[in-house]
JSON list of C-alpha atoms in Angstrom, two decimals:
[
{"chain": "T", "resi": 144, "resn": "MET", "atom": "CA", "xyz": [98.61, 57.25, 127.83]},
{"chain": "T", "resi": 145, "resn": "LEU", "atom": "CA", "xyz": [95.76, 54.77, 128.64]},
{"chain": "T", "resi": 146, "resn": "LEU", "atom": "CA", "xyz": [93.47, 55.45, 131.62]},
{"chain": "T", "resi": 147, "resn": "HIS", "atom": "CA", "xyz": [93.39, 53.10, 134.45]},
{"chain": "T", "resi": 148, "resn": "ASN", "atom": "CA", "xyz": [92.22, 49.81, 132.82]},
{"chain": "T", "resi": 149, "resn": "GLY", "atom": "CA", "xyz": [91.00, 47.76, 135.68]},
{"chain": "T", "resi": 150, "resn": "SER", "atom": "CA", "xyz": [88.64, 49.47, 138.04]},
{"chain": "T", "resi": 151, "resn": "ALA", "atom": "CA", "xyz": [86.92, 52.63, 136.82]},
{"chain": "T", "resi": 152, "resn": "VAL", "atom": "CA", "xyz": [87.67, 54.31, 140.13]},
{"chain": "T", "resi": 153, "resn": "VAL", "atom": "CA", "xyz": [90.87, 55.62, 141.60]},
{"chain": "T", "resi": 154, "resn": "ALA", "atom": "CA", "xyz": [90.52, 56.04, 145.29]},
{"chain": "T", "resi": 155, "resn": "GLY", "atom": "CA", "xyz": [92.62, 57.95, 147.75]},
{"chain": "T", "resi": 156, "resn": "ASP", "atom": "CA", "xyz": [95.10, 60.73, 147.14]},
{"chain": "T", "resi": 157, "resn": "GLY", "atom": "CA", "xyz": [95.23, 60.37, 143.35]},
{"chain": "T", "resi": 158, "resn": "SER", "atom": "CA", "xyz": [91.43, 60.54, 142.91]},
{"chain": "T", "resi": 159, "resn": "ALA", "atom": "CA", "xyz": [91.15, 64.38, 142.41]},
{"chain": "T", "resi": 160, "resn": "GLU", "atom": "CA", "xyz": [93.82, 64.34, 139.74]},
{"chain": "T", "resi": 161, "resn": "TYR", "atom": "CA", "xyz": [92.34, 61.32, 138.08]},
{"chain": "T", "resi": 162, "resn": "ASN", "atom": "CA", "xyz": [88.94, 62.97, 137.94]},
{"chain": "T", "resi": 163, "resn": "ARG", "atom": "CA", "xyz": [90.43, 66.08, 136.29]},
{"chain": "T", "resi": 164, "resn": "LEU", "atom": "CA", "xyz": [92.15, 63.86, 133.68]},
{"chain": "T", "resi": 165, "resn": "LEU", "atom": "CA", "xyz": [88.76, 62.16, 132.94]},
{"chain": "T", "resi": 166, "resn": "SER", "atom": "CA", "xyz": [87.24, 65.59, 132.38]},
{"chain": "T", "resi": 167, "resn": "ARG", "atom": "CA", "xyz": [90.03, 66.58, 130.02]},
{"chain": "T", "resi": 168, "resn": "VAL", "atom": "CA", "xyz": [89.57, 63.39, 128.05]},
{"chain": "T", "resi": 169, "resn": "HIS", "atom": "CA", "xyz": [85.80, 63.91, 127.83]},
{"chain": "T", "resi": 170, "resn": "GLU", "atom": "CA", "xyz": [86.29, 67.56, 126.62]},
{"chain": "T", "resi": 171, "resn": "ALA", "atom": "CA", "xyz": [88.68, 66.39, 123.97]},
{"chain": "T", "resi": 172, "resn": "MET", "atom": "CA", "xyz": [86.09, 63.92, 122.72]},
{"chain": "T", "resi": 173, "resn": "ALA", "atom": "CA", "xyz": [83.35, 66.54, 122.74]},
{"chain": "T", "resi": 174, "resn": "THR", "atom": "CA", "xyz": [85.49, 69.19, 120.94]},
{"chain": "T", "resi": 175, "resn": "GLY", "atom": "CA", "xyz": [87.66, 67.01, 118.69]},
{"chain": "T", "resi": 176, "resn": "ALA", "atom": "CA", "xyz": [90.78, 68.28, 120.36]},
{"chain": "T", "resi": 177, "resn": "PRO", "atom": "CA", "xyz": [93.83, 66.00, 121.05]},
{"chain": "T", "resi": 178, "resn": "ALA", "atom": "CA", "xyz": [93.12, 63.85, 124.05]},
{"chain": "T", "resi": 179, "resn": "PRO", "atom": "CA", "xyz": [95.60, 63.60, 126.98]},
{"chain": "T", "resi": 180, "resn": "ALA", "atom": "CA", "xyz": [94.84, 59.94, 127.40]},
{"chain": "T", "resi": 181, "resn": "LYS", "atom": "CA", "xyz": [92.66, 57.25, 125.94]},
{"chain": "T", "resi": 182, "resn": "PRO", "atom": "CA", "xyz": [89.40, 56.23, 127.79]},
{"chain": "T", "resi": 183, "resn": "ARG", "atom": "CA", "xyz": [88.81, 52.65, 128.78]},
{"chain": "T", "resi": 184, "resn": "GLN", "atom": "CA", "xyz": [87.81, 50.56, 125.77]},
{"chain": "T", "resi": 185, "resn": "LEU", "atom": "CA", "xyz": [84.27, 49.96, 127.17]},
{"chain": "T", "resi": 186, "resn": "ILE", "atom": "CA", "xyz": [83.73, 53.68, 127.55]},
{"chain": "T", "resi": 187, "resn": "ALA", "atom": "CA", "xyz": [85.31, 54.54, 124.19]},
{"chain": "T", "resi": 188, "resn": "ASP", "atom": "CA", "xyz": [82.95, 52.05, 122.45]},
{"chain": "T", "resi": 189, "resn": "SER", "atom": "CA", "xyz": [79.95, 53.58, 124.23]},
{"chain": "T", "resi": 190, "resn": "TRP", "atom": "CA", "xyz": [80.97, 57.10, 123.30]},
{"chain": "T", "resi": 191, "resn": "HIS", "atom": "CA", "xyz": [81.53, 56.02, 119.71]},
{"chain": "T", "resi": 192, "resn": "ARG", "atom": "CA", "xyz": [77.94, 54.50, 119.61]},
{"chain": "T", "resi": 193, "resn": "LEU", "atom": "CA", "xyz": [76.43, 57.79, 120.91]},
{"chain": "T", "resi": 194, "resn": "ARG", "atom": "CA", "xyz": [78.37, 59.94, 118.49]},
{"chain": "T", "resi": 195, "resn": "GLN", "atom": "CA", "xyz": [77.26, 57.71, 115.65]},
{"chain": "T", "resi": 196, "resn": "ARG", "atom": "CA", "xyz": [73.64, 58.48, 116.83]},
{"chain": "T", "resi": 197, "resn": "GLY", "atom": "CA", "xyz": [74.36, 62.20, 116.79]},
{"chain": "T", "resi": 198, "resn": "VAL", "atom": "CA", "xyz": [73.82, 62.59, 120.56]},
{"chain": "T", "resi": 199, "resn": "ARG", "atom": "CA", "xyz": [75.43, 65.81, 121.93]},
{"chain": "T", "resi": 200, "resn": "PRO", "atom": "CA", "xyz": [77.44, 65.46, 125.19]},
{"chain": "T", "resi": 201, "resn": "ASP", "atom": "CA", "xyz": [76.01, 68.82, 126.42]},
{"chain": "T", "resi": 202, "resn": "ARG", "atom": "CA", "xyz": [72.41, 67.66, 125.86]},
{"chain": "T", "resi": 203, "resn": "ASN", "atom": "CA", "xyz": [69.87, 67.80, 128.81]},
{"chain": "T", "resi": 204, "resn": "SER", "atom": "CA", "xyz": [70.84, 64.75, 130.86]},
{"chain": "T", "resi": 205, "resn": "ALA", "atom": "CA", "xyz": [67.32, 64.22, 132.24]},
{"chain": "T", "resi": 206, "resn": "ALA", "atom": "CA", "xyz": [65.78, 60.78, 131.45]},
{"chain": "T", "resi": 207, "resn": "VAL", "atom": "CA", "xyz": [62.26, 60.45, 129.95]},
{"chain": "T", "resi": 208, "resn": "SER", "atom": "CA", "xyz": [59.34, 58.61, 131.44]},
{"chain": "T", "resi": 209, "resn": "ALA", "atom": "CA", "xyz": [58.24, 55.19, 130.12]},
{"chain": "T", "resi": 210, "resn": "ALA", "atom": "CA", "xyz": [54.65, 54.73, 128.99]},
{"chain": "T", "resi": 211, "resn": "PRO", "atom": "CA", "xyz": [52.42, 53.62, 131.91]},
{"chain": "T", "resi": 212, "resn": "ASP", "atom": "CA", "xyz": [51.61, 50.32, 130.27]},
{"chain": "T", "resi": 213, "resn": "SER", "atom": "CA", "xyz": [55.10, 49.47, 129.00]},
{"chain": "T", "resi": 214, "resn": "SER", "atom": "CA", "xyz": [56.49, 47.73, 132.10]},
{"chain": "T", "resi": 215, "resn": "SER", "atom": "CA", "xyz": [58.26, 44.45, 131.48]},
{"chain": "T", "resi": 216, "resn": "PRO", "atom": "CA", "xyz": [56.84, 41.03, 132.58]},
{"chain": "T", "resi": 217, "resn": "HIS", "atom": "CA", "xyz": [59.45, 40.93, 135.34]},
{"chain": "T", "resi": 218, "resn": "ALA", "atom": "CA", "xyz": [58.90, 44.47, 136.74]},
{"chain": "T", "resi": 219, "resn": "ASP", "atom": "CA", "xyz": [56.49, 43.28, 139.55]},
{"chain": "T", "resi": 220, "resn": "ARG", "atom": "CA", "xyz": [59.00, 40.55, 140.57]},
{"chain": "T", "resi": 221, "resn": "LEU", "atom": "CA", "xyz": [61.82, 43.04, 140.67]},
{"chain": "T", "resi": 222, "resn": "HIS", "atom": "CA", "xyz": [59.76, 45.53, 142.70]},
{"chain": "T", "resi": 223, "resn": "ARG", "atom": "CA", "xyz": [58.95, 42.79, 145.26]},
{"chain": "T", "resi": 224, "resn": "LEU", "atom": "CA", "xyz": [62.56, 41.88, 145.40]},
{"chain": "T", "resi": 225, "resn": "PHE", "atom": "CA", "xyz": [63.82, 45.34, 146.12]},
{"chain": "T", "resi": 226, "resn": "PRO", "atom": "CA", "xyz": [63.24, 45.36, 149.88]},
{"chain": "T", "resi": 227, "resn": "LEU", "atom": "CA", "xyz": [65.37, 42.29, 150.28]},
{"chain": "T", "resi": 228, "resn": "LEU", "atom": "CA", "xyz": [68.31, 43.91, 148.33]},
{"chain": "T", "resi": 229, "resn": "LEU", "atom": "CA", "xyz": [67.80, 47.13, 150.32]},
{"chain": "T", "resi": 230, "resn": "GLU", "atom": "CA", "xyz": [68.68, 45.25, 153.53]},
{"chain": "T", "resi": 231, "resn": "HIS", "atom": "CA", "xyz": [72.16, 44.61, 152.17]},
{"chain": "T", "resi": 232, "resn": "ALA", "atom": "CA", "xyz": [72.65, 48.25, 151.19]},
{"chain": "T", "resi": 233, "resn": "GLU", "atom": "CA", "xyz": [71.17, 50.19, 154.08]},
{"chain": "T", "resi": 234, "resn": "PRO", "atom": "CA", "xyz": [74.51, 51.00, 155.66]},
{"chain": "T", "resi": 235, "resn": "LEU", "atom": "CA", "xyz": [75.74, 52.58, 152.35]},
{"chain": "T", "resi": 236, "resn": "LEU", "atom": "CA", "xyz": [72.69, 54.85, 152.17]},
{"chain": "T", "resi": 237, "resn": "ASP", "atom": "CA", "xyz": [72.89, 56.42, 155.57]},
{"chain": "T", "resi": 238, "resn": "ASP", "atom": "CA", "xyz": [75.38, 59.20, 154.69]},
{"chain": "T", "resi": 239, "resn": "GLY", "atom": "CA", "xyz": [73.10, 60.54, 151.99]},
{"chain": "T", "resi": 240, "resn": "SER", "atom": "CA", "xyz": [75.66, 60.27, 149.23]},
{"chain": "T", "resi": 241, "resn": "THR", "atom": "CA", "xyz": [74.84, 56.92, 147.80]},
{"chain": "T", "resi": 242, "resn": "MET", "atom": "CA", "xyz": [71.72, 55.27, 146.44]},
{"chain": "T", "resi": 243, "resn": "LEU", "atom": "CA", "xyz": [70.42, 51.93, 145.26]},
{"chain": "T", "resi": 244, "resn": "ALA", "atom": "CA", "xyz": [68.33, 51.31, 142.17]},
{"chain": "T", "resi": 245, "resn": "ILE", "atom": "CA", "xyz": [66.90, 48.35, 140.29]},
{"chain": "T", "resi": 246, "resn": "ALA", "atom": "CA", "xyz": [65.86, 48.51, 136.58]},
{"chain": "T", "resi": 247, "resn": "ASP", "atom": "CA", "xyz": [64.15, 46.05, 134.29]},
{"chain": "T", "resi": 248, "resn": "ALA", "atom": "CA", "xyz": [65.76, 44.45, 131.22]},
{"chain": "T", "resi": 249, "resn": "ASP", "atom": "CA", "xyz": [64.57, 47.31, 129.05]},
{"chain": "T", "resi": 250, "resn": "GLY", "atom": "CA", "xyz": [66.48, 49.85, 131.20]},
{"chain": "T", "resi": 251, "resn": "THR", "atom": "CA", "xyz": [63.42, 51.28, 132.97]},
{"chain": "T", "resi": 252, "resn": "ILE", "atom": "CA", "xyz": [64.11, 52.05, 136.57]},
{"chain": "T", "resi": 253, "resn": "VAL", "atom": "CA", "xyz": [61.62, 50.03, 138.81]},
{"chain": "T", "resi": 254, "resn": "ASP", "atom": "CA", "xyz": [62.62, 51.31, 142.22]},
{"chain": "T", "resi": 255, "resn": "THR", "atom": "CA", "xyz": [65.20, 53.47, 143.98]},
{"chain": "T", "resi": 256, "resn": "ALA", "atom": "CA", "xyz": [66.29, 54.18, 147.60]},
{"chain": "T", "resi": 257, "resn": "GLY", "atom": "CA", "xyz": [68.47, 56.83, 149.06]},
{"chain": "T", "resi": 258, "resn": "ARG", "atom": "CA", "xyz": [68.64, 59.64, 151.54]},
{"chain": "T", "resi": 259, "resn": "GLY", "atom": "CA", "xyz": [68.27, 63.46, 151.51]},
{"chain": "T", "resi": 260, "resn": "ARG", "atom": "CA", "xyz": [70.28, 65.48, 148.93]},
{"chain": "T", "resi": 261, "resn": "CYS", "atom": "CA", "xyz": [71.22, 62.37, 147.00]},
{"chain": "T", "resi": 262, "resn": "LEU", "atom": "CA", "xyz": [67.59, 61.73, 146.17]},
{"chain": "T", "resi": 263, "resn": "SER", "atom": "CA", "xyz": [66.89, 65.30, 145.06]},
{"chain": "T", "resi": 264, "resn": "ARG", "atom": "CA", "xyz": [70.05, 65.29, 142.81]},
{"chain": "T", "resi": 265, "resn": "ALA", "atom": "CA", "xyz": [68.80, 62.05, 141.33]},
{"chain": "T", "resi": 266, "resn": "GLU", "atom": "CA", "xyz": [65.39, 63.52, 140.69]},
{"chain": "T", "resi": 267, "resn": "ASP", "atom": "CA", "xyz": [66.98, 66.51, 138.82]},
{"chain": "T", "resi": 268, "resn": "ILE", "atom": "CA", "xyz": [68.30, 64.08, 136.14]},
{"chain": "T", "resi": 269, "resn": "GLY", "atom": "CA", "xyz": [65.27, 61.76, 136.07]},
{"chain": "T", "resi": 270, "resn": "PHE", "atom": "CA", "xyz": [67.02, 58.90, 138.06]},
{"chain": "T", "resi": 271, "resn": "THR", "atom": "CA", "xyz": [63.67, 57.75, 139.51]},
{"chain": "T", "resi": 272, "resn": "ALA", "atom": "CA", "xyz": [61.22, 54.93, 139.10]},
{"chain": "T", "resi": 273, "resn": "GLY", "atom": "CA", "xyz": [59.51, 54.81, 135.67]},
{"chain": "T", "resi": 274, "resn": "HIS", "atom": "CA", "xyz": [62.27, 56.49, 133.69]},
{"chain": "T", "resi": 275, "resn": "PHE", "atom": "CA", "xyz": [64.44, 55.03, 130.98]},
{"chain": "T", "resi": 276, "resn": "TRP", "atom": "CA", "xyz": [68.10, 54.72, 131.61]},
{"chain": "T", "resi": 277, "resn": "THR", "atom": "CA", "xyz": [69.27, 53.23, 128.37]},
{"chain": "T", "resi": 278, "resn": "GLU", "atom": "CA", "xyz": [72.31, 54.45, 126.50]},
{"chain": "T", "resi": 279, "resn": "GLN", "atom": "CA", "xyz": [70.14, 55.86, 123.73]},
{"chain": "T", "resi": 280, "resn": "VAL", "atom": "CA", "xyz": [68.21, 58.01, 126.18]},
{"chain": "T", "resi": 281, "resn": "VAL", "atom": "CA", "xyz": [70.81, 59.16, 128.69]},
{"chain": "T", "resi": 282, "resn": "GLY", "atom": "CA", "xyz": [74.17, 58.32, 127.22]},
{"chain": "T", "resi": 283, "resn": "THR", "atom": "CA", "xyz": [76.81, 56.23, 128.72]},
{"chain": "T", "resi": 284, "resn": "ASN", "atom": "CA", "xyz": [75.77, 55.15, 132.18]},
{"chain": "T", "resi": 285, "resn": "ALA", "atom": "CA", "xyz": [76.07, 52.05, 134.40]},
{"chain": "T", "resi": 286, "resn": "ILE", "atom": "CA", "xyz": [72.62, 50.60, 133.80]},
{"chain": "T", "resi": 287, "resn": "GLY", "atom": "CA", "xyz": [72.34, 51.25, 130.04]},
{"chain": "T", "resi": 288, "resn": "THR", "atom": "CA", "xyz": [75.96, 50.26, 129.33]},
{"chain": "T", "resi": 289, "resn": "ALA", "atom": "CA", "xyz": [75.63, 47.09, 131.40]},
{"chain": "T", "resi": 290, "resn": "LEU", "atom": "CA", "xyz": [72.69, 46.11, 129.38]},
{"chain": "T", "resi": 291, "resn": "VAL", "atom": "CA", "xyz": [74.51, 46.76, 126.05]},
{"chain": "T", "resi": 292, "resn": "ASN", "atom": "CA", "xyz": [77.59, 44.84, 127.18]},
{"chain": "T", "resi": 293, "resn": "LYS", "atom": "CA", "xyz": [75.70, 42.24, 129.20]},
{"chain": "T", "resi": 294, "resn": "GLN", "atom": "CA", "xyz": [78.16, 42.37, 132.12]},
{"chain": "T", "resi": 295, "resn": "PRO", "atom": "CA", "xyz": [78.92, 44.38, 135.22]},
{"chain": "T", "resi": 296, "resn": "VAL", "atom": "CA", "xyz": [79.93, 47.93, 134.40]},
{"chain": "T", "resi": 297, "resn": "ALA", "atom": "CA", "xyz": [81.31, 50.90, 136.38]},
{"chain": "T", "resi": 298, "resn": "VAL", "atom": "CA", "xyz": [80.96, 54.39, 134.93]},
{"chain": "T", "resi": 299, "resn": "HIS", "atom": "CA", "xyz": [82.87, 57.07, 136.84]},
{"chain": "T", "resi": 300, "resn": "GLY", "atom": "CA", "xyz": [82.51, 60.86, 136.66]},
{"chain": "T", "resi": 301, "resn": "ALA", "atom": "CA", "xyz": [83.35, 62.23, 133.21]},
{"chain": "T", "resi": 302, "resn": "GLU", "atom": "CA", "xyz": [83.10, 58.79, 131.69]},
{"chain": "T", "resi": 303, "resn": "HIS", "atom": "CA", "xyz": [79.42, 59.55, 131.56]},
{"chain": "T", "resi": 304, "resn": "TYR", "atom": "CA", "xyz": [78.72, 60.82, 128.08]},
{"chain": "T", "resi": 305, "resn": "LEU", "atom": "CA", "xyz": [76.33, 63.62, 129.18]},
{"chain": "T", "resi": 306, "resn": "VAL", "atom": "CA", "xyz": [77.99, 66.39, 131.05]},
{"chain": "T", "resi": 307, "resn": "GLY", "atom": "CA", "xyz": [75.08, 66.68, 133.52]},
{"chain": "T", "resi": 308, "resn": "GLN", "atom": "CA", "xyz": [75.96, 63.22, 135.03]},
{"chain": "T", "resi": 309, "resn": "HIS", "atom": "CA", "xyz": [79.63, 63.92, 135.64]},
{"chain": "T", "resi": 310, "resn": "GLY", "atom": "CA", "xyz": [79.06, 64.40, 139.43]},
{"chain": "T", "resi": 311, "resn": "TRP", "atom": "CA", "xyz": [78.12, 60.69, 139.74]},
{"chain": "T", "resi": 312, "resn": "SER", "atom": "CA", "xyz": [80.01, 57.44, 139.97]},
{"chain": "T", "resi": 313, "resn": "CYS", "atom": "CA", "xyz": [77.88, 54.35, 139.24]},
{"chain": "T", "resi": 314, "resn": "ALA", "atom": "CA", "xyz": [78.24, 50.56, 139.18]},
{"chain": "T", "resi": 315, "resn": "ALA", "atom": "CA", "xyz": [75.63, 48.20, 137.71]},
{"chain": "T", "resi": 316, "resn": "ALA", "atom": "CA", "xyz": [75.39, 44.46, 137.24]},
{"chain": "T", "resi": 317, "resn": "PRO", "atom": "CA", "xyz": [72.77, 42.44, 135.29]},
{"chain": "T", "resi": 318, "resn": "ILE", "atom": "CA", "xyz": [70.37, 40.11, 137.11]},
{"chain": "T", "resi": 319, "resn": "ARG", "atom": "CA", "xyz": [70.13, 36.87, 135.10]},
{"chain": "T", "resi": 320, "resn": "ASP", "atom": "CA", "xyz": [67.67, 33.98, 135.19]},
{"chain": "T", "resi": 321, "resn": "PRO", "atom": "CA", "xyz": [69.94, 31.29, 136.74]},
{"chain": "T", "resi": 322, "resn": "TRP", "atom": "CA", "xyz": [68.30, 28.63, 134.52]},
{"chain": "T", "resi": 323, "resn": "THR", "atom": "CA", "xyz": [68.35, 30.42, 131.10]},
{"chain": "T", "resi": 324, "resn": "GLY", "atom": "CA", "xyz": [70.92, 33.08, 131.58]},
{"chain": "T", "resi": 325, "resn": "VAL", "atom": "CA", "xyz": [68.56, 35.62, 130.17]},
{"chain": "T", "resi": 326, "resn": "ILE", "atom": "CA", "xyz": [68.83, 39.13, 131.73]},
{"chain": "T", "resi": 327, "resn": "GLN", "atom": "CA", "xyz": [65.85, 40.05, 133.79]},
{"chain": "T", "resi": 328, "resn": "GLY", "atom": "CA", "xyz": [67.04, 43.32, 135.27]},
{"chain": "T", "resi": 329, "resn": "VAL", "atom": "CA", "xyz": [69.97, 45.36, 136.52]},
{"chain": "T", "resi": 330, "resn": "ILE", "atom": "CA", "xyz": [71.18, 46.39, 139.98]},
{"chain": "T", "resi": 331, "resn": "ASP", "atom": "CA", "xyz": [72.81, 49.84, 140.21]},
{"chain": "T", "resi": 332, "resn": "ILE", "atom": "CA", "xyz": [74.74, 51.58, 143.01]},
{"chain": "T", "resi": 333, "resn": "SER", "atom": "CA", "xyz": [75.29, 55.26, 142.44]},
{"chain": "T", "resi": 334, "resn": "ALA", "atom": "CA", "xyz": [77.40, 57.65, 144.62]},
{"chain": "T", "resi": 335, "resn": "HIS", "atom": "CA", "xyz": [78.50, 61.24, 144.65]},
{"chain": "T", "resi": 336, "resn": "LEU", "atom": "CA", "xyz": [81.81, 61.46, 142.80]},
{"chain": "T", "resi": 337, "resn": "ASP", "atom": "CA", "xyz": [83.82, 62.24, 145.99]},
{"chain": "T", "resi": 338, "resn": "GLN", "atom": "CA", "xyz": [82.27, 59.08, 147.63]},
{"chain": "T", "resi": 339, "resn": "ALA", "atom": "CA", "xyz": [83.20, 56.64, 144.84]},
{"chain": "T", "resi": 340, "resn": "HIS", "atom": "CA", "xyz": [85.00, 53.44, 145.69]},
{"chain": "T", "resi": 341, "resn": "PRO", "atom": "CA", "xyz": [86.28, 50.50, 143.54]},
{"chain": "T", "resi": 342, "resn": "SER", "atom": "CA", "xyz": [84.34, 48.04, 145.71]},
{"chain": "T", "resi": 343, "resn": "LEU", "atom": "CA", "xyz": [80.98, 49.29, 144.55]},
{"chain": "T", "resi": 344, "resn": "LEU", "atom": "CA", "xyz": [81.18, 47.23, 141.30]},
{"chain": "T", "resi": 345, "resn": "SER", "atom": "CA", "xyz": [81.94, 44.07, 143.31]},
{"chain": "T", "resi": 346, "resn": "LEU", "atom": "CA", "xyz": [79.02, 44.84, 145.70]},
{"chain": "T", "resi": 347, "resn": "ALA", "atom": "CA", "xyz": [76.65, 45.45, 142.77]},
{"chain": "T", "resi": 348, "resn": "SER", "atom": "CA", "xyz": [77.74, 42.16, 141.20]},
{"chain": "T", "resi": 349, "resn": "SER", "atom": "CA", "xyz": [77.22, 40.26, 144.39]},
{"chain": "T", "resi": 350, "resn": "MET", "atom": "CA", "xyz": [73.73, 41.82, 144.93]},
{"chain": "T", "resi": 351, "resn": "ALA", "atom": "CA", "xyz": [72.85, 40.83, 141.23]},
{"chain": "T", "resi": 352, "resn": "ARG", "atom": "CA", "xyz": [73.78, 37.22, 142.03]},
{"chain": "T", "resi": 353, "resn": "THR", "atom": "CA", "xyz": [71.59, 37.32, 145.19]},
{"chain": "T", "resi": 354, "resn": "ALA", "atom": "CA", "xyz": [68.75, 38.78, 143.20]},
{"chain": "T", "resi": 355, "resn": "SER", "atom": "CA", "xyz": [69.07, 36.06, 140.55]},
{"chain": "T", "resi": 356, "resn": "LEU", "atom": "CA", "xyz": [68.74, 33.35, 143.13]},
{"chain": "T", "resi": 357, "resn": "GLU", "atom": "CA", "xyz": [65.89, 34.99, 144.90]},
{"chain": "T", "resi": 358, "resn": "LEU", "atom": "CA", "xyz": [64.01, 35.46, 141.63]},
{"chain": "T", "resi": 359, "resn": "ALA", "atom": "CA", "xyz": [64.43, 31.78, 140.93]},
{"chain": "T", "resi": 360, "resn": "ALA", "atom": "CA", "xyz": [63.25, 30.85, 144.47]},
{"chain": "T", "resi": 361, "resn": "SER", "atom": "CA", "xyz": [60.20, 33.23, 144.05]},
{"chain": "T", "resi": 362, "resn": "HIS", "atom": "CA", "xyz": [59.38, 31.64, 140.70]},
{"chain": "T", "resi": 363, "resn": "ARG", "atom": "CA", "xyz": [59.47, 28.17, 142.21]},
{"chain": "T", "resi": 364, "resn": "ARG", "atom": "CA", "xyz": [57.00, 29.33, 144.90]},
{"chain": "T", "resi": 365, "resn": "GLU", "atom": "CA", "xyz": [54.71, 30.73, 142.23]},
{"chain": "T", "resi": 366, "resn": "LEU", "atom": "CA", "xyz": [54.82, 27.39, 140.40]},
{"chain": "T", "resi": 367, "resn": "ASP", "atom": "CA", "xyz": [53.96, 25.58, 143.58]},
{"chain": "T", "resi": 368, "resn": "THR", "atom": "CA", "xyz": [50.96, 27.88, 144.09]},
{"chain": "T", "resi": 369, "resn": "LEU", "atom": "CA", "xyz": [49.81, 27.41, 140.59]},
{"chain": "T", "resi": 370, "resn": "ARG", "atom": "CA", "xyz": [50.08, 23.63, 140.98]},
{"chain": "T", "resi": 371, "resn": "SER", "atom": "CA", "xyz": [48.11, 23.70, 144.19]},
{"chain": "T", "resi": 372, "resn": "ARG", "atom": "CA", "xyz": [45.29, 25.91, 142.69]},
{"chain": "T", "resi": 373, "resn": "SER", "atom": "CA", "xyz": [44.98, 23.83, 139.54]},
{"chain": "T", "resi": 374, "resn": "ALA", "atom": "CA", "xyz": [44.60, 20.47, 141.38]},
{"chain": "T", "resi": 375, "resn": "ALA", "atom": "CA", "xyz": [40.78, 20.83, 141.46]},
{"chain": "T", "resi": 376, "resn": "VAL", "atom": "CA", "xyz": [40.65, 21.34, 137.74]},
{"chain": "T", "resi": 377, "resn": "THR", "atom": "CA", "xyz": [43.08, 18.57, 136.74]},
{"chain": "T", "resi": 378, "resn": "TYR", "atom": "CA", "xyz": [41.72, 15.97, 139.31]},
{"chain": "T", "resi": 379, "resn": "GLY", "atom": "CA", "xyz": [40.23, 13.00, 137.49]},
{"chain": "T", "resi": 380, "resn": "LEU", "atom": "CA", "xyz": [41.37, 13.96, 133.97]},
{"chain": "T", "resi": 381, "resn": "ARG", "atom": "CA", "xyz": [41.94, 10.87, 131.94]},
{"chain": "T", "resi": 382, "resn": "SER", "atom": "CA", "xyz": [43.64, 12.48, 128.91]},
{"chain": "T", "resi": 383, "resn": "PRO", "atom": "CA", "xyz": [47.20, 13.91, 129.16]},
{"chain": "T", "resi": 384, "resn": "TRP", "atom": "CA", "xyz": [47.33, 17.48, 130.50]},
{"chain": "T", "resi": 385, "resn": "VAL", "atom": "CA", "xyz": [49.89, 20.05, 131.48]},
{"chain": "T", "resi": 386, "resn": "VAL", "atom": "CA", "xyz": [49.67, 23.33, 133.57]},
{"chain": "T", "resi": 387, "resn": "VAL", "atom": "CA", "xyz": [51.99, 26.14, 132.65]},
{"chain": "T", "resi": 388, "resn": "ASP", "atom": "CA", "xyz": [52.53, 29.74, 133.83]},
{"chain": "T", "resi": 389, "resn": "GLN", "atom": "CA", "xyz": [52.32, 32.83, 131.76]},
{"chain": "T", "resi": 390, "resn": "ASP", "atom": "CA", "xyz": [55.94, 32.40, 130.60]},
{"chain": "T", "resi": 391, "resn": "GLY", "atom": "CA", "xyz": [55.52, 28.76, 129.63]},
{"chain": "T", "resi": 392, "resn": "TRP", "atom": "CA", "xyz": [57.12, 27.09, 132.66]},
{"chain": "T", "resi": 393, "resn": "VAL", "atom": "CA", "xyz": [55.56, 23.79, 133.64]},
{"chain": "T", "resi": 394, "resn": "ALA", "atom": "CA", "xyz": [53.88, 23.75, 137.07]},
{"chain": "T", "resi": 395, "resn": "ASP", "atom": "CA", "xyz": [52.38, 20.24, 136.79]},
{"chain": "T", "resi": 396, "resn": "SER", "atom": "CA", "xyz": [51.59, 17.62, 134.23]},
{"chain": "T", "resi": 397, "resn": "SER", "atom": "CA", "xyz": [50.22, 14.09, 133.69]},
{"chain": "T", "resi": 398, "resn": "GLY", "atom": "CA", "xyz": [50.62, 11.65, 130.87]},
{"chain": "T", "resi": 399, "resn": "VAL", "atom": "CA", "xyz": [53.12, 13.81, 128.89]}
]
């Protein structure tokens, strides 16, 4: 038997039975017993990577903090972008069972938002700003597995490799530079298992596209500012010149 191969989430009357089946499949993976069904291929591949690394499914699921000086070049932009994305997600967060997070391209969480008990549960597993959420650190999860596969990913309940995360259902999508396609970060929506819904993956993907466009617009504004500030320095230069930002993008030039 193959588990539901489209959405990671089965909503409605069959959800409890499906969640129990996922738990039995995970237990079989952890113990080596015959499995009642096969996990989705994306999940099976992730579990295999972690078993190859010798990661135990019953290991402490708490993430570790990143070094204070290890933030990516795009972390500041992602942090400034977060309030805009939060406007789209506010209604989801009101019931205290869902939260929004944004991580950089290295899997380090930049910012989170949620309510009440949801935030405290997230803190228990290190799902907070400044913590790594790569597969290598916290096993199969939406953020880390989306970065590995470079595509939107949902990880539901016992599809998480570490047992301590089985109470969550998460959906994440990469934020790409619209000009180069390079991944700059990840949007994640995480919910209590009993509040999971297949639409969370579509919402995360939509928010990631919005984030990509806003990052591009923000970058253009930064280039405009750099062009304006450099005008006094470049005025009257007779030889060819070019002004670039810290990433090498051209803000202004003459004679080249």
